[in-house]
Amino acid sequence: MKAYELMVILDPSLEEEARAQVLDRVPGLLTANGATVDSVDDWGKRRLAHEVAGKSDGDYVVYQFHAPADSVAEVDRVLHITDQVIRYMLVRREDLD
């Protein structure tokens, strides 16, 4: 399995319950597709470099995980269609393999 890092930027206006649902869904999605989550780092609300979808702030969460390559495509697909996610970035971490 290869090492990956996923940064998710959520809509800052989400209610706490909706935020918790999304934050629980991501690790569940990863483990359901054969990944092991190494760490979850909640950065909280921060100012975006530029407005995205009319928002100037975002709620950042960073996930470190190991996964087979085919499961990463499913995570990418689901995050792309999740309305609460403003942006996300998924990168392979060769330094952590």
PDB file of C-alpha atoms in Angstrom:
ATOM      1  CA  MET A   1       0.000   0.000   0.000  1.00  0.00           C
ATOM      2  CA  LYS A   2       1.112   3.540  -0.723  1.00  0.00           C
ATOM      3  CA  ALA A   3       1.007   6.567   1.554  1.00  0.00           C
ATOM      4  CA  TYR A   4      -1.372   9.453   0.803  1.00  0.00           C
ATOM      5  CA  GLU A   5      -2.366  12.792   2.276  1.00  0.00           C
ATOM      6  CA  LEU A   6      -5.847  14.214   1.849  1.00  0.00           C
ATOM      7  CA  MET A   7      -6.692  17.819   2.686  1.00  0.00           C
ATOM      8  CA  VAL A   8     -10.404  18.581   2.771  1.00  0.00           C
ATOM      9  CA  ILE A   9     -11.799  22.110   2.999  1.00  0.00           C
ATOM     10  CA  LEU A  10     -15.363  22.153   4.271  1.00  0.00           C
ATOM     11  CA  ASP A  11     -17.958  24.903   4.086  1.00  0.00           C
ATOM     12  CA  PRO A  12     -17.401  26.983   7.267  1.00  0.00           C
ATOM     13  CA  SER A  13     -21.129  27.649   7.684  1.00  0.00           C
ATOM     14  CA  LEU A  14     -21.944  23.969   8.326  1.00  0.00           C
ATOM     15  CA  GLU A  15     -23.730  23.087  11.530  1.00  0.00           C
ATOM     16  CA  GLU A  16     -21.664  21.005  13.958  1.00  0.00           C
ATOM     17  CA  GLU A  17     -23.763  17.912  13.277  1.00  0.00           C
ATOM     18  CA  ALA A  18     -23.353  18.153   9.492  1.00  0.00           C
ATOM     19  CA  ARG A  19     -19.618  18.783   9.906  1.00  0.00           C
ATOM     20  CA  ALA A  20     -19.294  15.707  12.121  1.00  0.00           C
ATOM     21  CA  GLN A  21     -21.140  13.598   9.535  1.00  0.00           C
ATOM     22  CA  VAL A  22     -18.693  14.560   6.790  1.00  0.00           C
ATOM     23  CA  LEU A  23     -15.672  14.095   9.059  1.00  0.00           C
ATOM     24  CA  ASP A  24     -16.924  10.610  10.032  1.00  0.00           C
ATOM     25  CA  ARG A  25     -17.756   9.714   6.452  1.00  0.00           C
ATOM     26  CA  VAL A  26     -14.240  10.259   5.069  1.00  0.00           C
ATOM     27  CA  PRO A  27     -12.404   7.760   7.339  1.00  0.00           C
ATOM     28  CA  GLY A  28     -15.286   5.325   6.893  1.00  0.00           C
ATOM     29  CA  LEU A  29     -14.986   5.618   3.141  1.00  0.00           C
ATOM     30  CA  LEU A  30     -11.232   5.093   3.323  1.00  0.00           C
ATOM     31  CA  THR A  31     -11.397   1.988   5.510  1.00  0.00           C
ATOM     32  CA  ALA A  32     -14.278   0.530   3.468  1.00  0.00           C
ATOM     33  CA  ASN A  33     -11.994   0.673   0.428  1.00  0.00           C
ATOM     34  CA  GLY A  34      -9.059  -1.054   2.109  1.00  0.00           C
ATOM     35  CA  ALA A  35      -7.154   1.931   3.491  1.00  0.00           C
ATOM     36  CA  THR A  36      -5.703   2.387   6.961  1.00  0.00           C
ATOM     37  CA  VAL A  37      -6.010   5.886   8.414  1.00  0.00           C
ATOM     38  CA  ASP A  38      -2.773   6.927  10.142  1.00  0.00           C
ATOM     39  CA  SER A  39      -3.805  10.334  11.454  1.00  0.00           C
ATOM     40  CA  VAL A  40      -6.514  12.993  11.296  1.00  0.00           C
ATOM     41  CA  ASP A  41      -5.457  16.585  11.900  1.00  0.00           C
ATOM     42  CA  ASP A  42      -8.282  19.120  12.336  1.00  0.00           C
ATOM     43  CA  TRP A  43      -6.868  22.556  11.520  1.00  0.00           C
ATOM     44  CA  GLY A  44     -10.146  24.393  12.087  1.00  0.00           C
ATOM     45  CA  LYS A  45     -11.373  27.488  10.293  1.00  0.00           C
ATOM     46  CA  ARG A  46      -8.856  29.508   8.307  1.00  0.00           C
ATOM     47  CA  ARG A  47      -8.920  32.224   5.696  1.00  0.00           C
ATOM     48  CA  LEU A  48      -8.690  31.039   2.086  1.00  0.00           C
ATOM     49  CA  ALA A  49      -6.090  32.544  -0.234  1.00  0.00           C
ATOM     50  CA  HIS A  50      -8.898  33.554  -2.607  1.00  0.00           C
ATOM     51  CA  GLU A  51     -12.664  33.196  -2.615  1.00  0.00           C
ATOM     52  CA  VAL A  52     -13.993  29.772  -3.542  1.00  0.00           C
ATOM     53  CA  ALA A  53     -17.699  29.411  -4.302  1.00  0.00           C
ATOM     54  CA  GLY A  54     -18.290  32.841  -2.734  1.00  0.00           C
ATOM     55  CA  LYS A  55     -16.625  31.868   0.552  1.00  0.00           C
ATOM     56  CA  SER A  56     -13.530  33.538   2.010  1.00  0.00           C
ATOM     57  CA  ASP A  57     -13.047  31.048   4.903  1.00  0.00           C
ATOM     58  CA  GLY A  58     -12.806  27.271   5.039  1.00  0.00           C
ATOM     59  CA  ASP A  59     -12.728  24.517   7.636  1.00  0.00           C
ATOM     60  CA  TYR A  60      -9.573  22.437   7.058  1.00  0.00           C
ATOM     61  CA  VAL A  61      -9.013  18.761   7.923  1.00  0.00           C
ATOM     62  CA  VAL A  62      -5.939  16.728   6.892  1.00  0.00           C
ATOM     63  CA  TYR A  63      -5.921  12.920   6.699  1.00  0.00           C
ATOM     64  CA  GLN A  64      -2.779  10.764   6.421  1.00  0.00           C
ATOM     65  CA  PHE A  65      -3.453   7.201   5.244  1.00  0.00           C
ATOM     66  CA  HIS A  66      -2.101   4.151   3.428  1.00  0.00           C
ATOM     67  CA  ALA A  67      -4.239   2.674   0.664  1.00  0.00           C
ATOM     68  CA  PRO A  68      -4.155   0.579  -2.483  1.00  0.00           C
ATOM     69  CA  ALA A  69      -4.228   2.693  -5.637  1.00  0.00           C
ATOM     70  CA  ASP A  70      -7.687   1.568  -6.782  1.00  0.00           C
ATOM     71  CA  SER A  71      -9.377   2.720  -3.563  1.00  0.00           C
ATOM     72  CA  VAL A  72      -8.063   6.270  -4.017  1.00  0.00           C
ATOM     73  CA  ALA A  73     -10.161   6.693  -7.163  1.00  0.00           C
ATOM     74  CA  GLU A  74     -13.355   5.945  -5.200  1.00  0.00           C
ATOM     75  CA  VAL A  75     -12.445   8.477  -2.486  1.00  0.00           C
ATOM     76  CA  ASP A  76     -11.767  11.074  -5.179  1.00  0.00           C
ATOM     77  CA  ARG A  77     -15.130  10.367  -6.832  1.00  0.00           C
ATOM     78  CA  VAL A  78     -17.140  10.657  -3.611  1.00  0.00           C
ATOM     79  CA  LEU A  79     -15.435  13.870  -2.436  1.00  0.00           C
ATOM     80  CA  HIS A  80     -16.017  15.420  -5.846  1.00  0.00           C
ATOM     81  CA  ILE A  81     -19.802  15.049  -5.484  1.00  0.00           C
ATOM     82  CA  THR A  82     -20.067  15.951  -1.772  1.00  0.00           C
ATOM     83  CA  ASP A  83     -21.724  19.371  -1.476  1.00  0.00           C
ATOM     84  CA  GLN A  84     -20.234  20.238   1.928  1.00  0.00           C
ATOM     85  CA  VAL A  85     -16.682  19.972   0.539  1.00  0.00           C
ATOM     86  CA  ILE A  86     -15.521  23.249  -1.013  1.00  0.00           C
ATOM     87  CA  ARG A  87     -12.152  21.880  -2.180  1.00  0.00           C
ATOM     88  CA  TYR A  88      -9.930  18.893  -1.528  1.00  0.00           C
ATOM     89  CA  MET A  89      -6.441  17.839  -2.482  1.00  0.00           C
ATOM     90  CA  LEU A  90      -5.254  14.250  -2.556  1.00  0.00           C
ATOM     91  CA  VAL A  91      -1.519  13.629  -2.988  1.00  0.00           C
ATOM     92  CA  ARG A  92       0.723  10.595  -2.835  1.00  0.00           C
ATOM     93  CA  ARG A  93       3.435  10.852  -0.162  1.00  0.00           C
ATOM     94  CA  GLU A  94       6.509   8.959  -1.400  1.00  0.00           C
ATOM     95  CA  ASP A  95       8.451  10.057   1.679  1.00  0.00           C
ATOM     96  CA  LEU A  96       6.095   8.056   3.941  1.00  0.00           C
ATOM     97  CA  ASP A  97       6.032   4.740   2.002  1.00  0.00           C
TER      98      ASP A  97
END
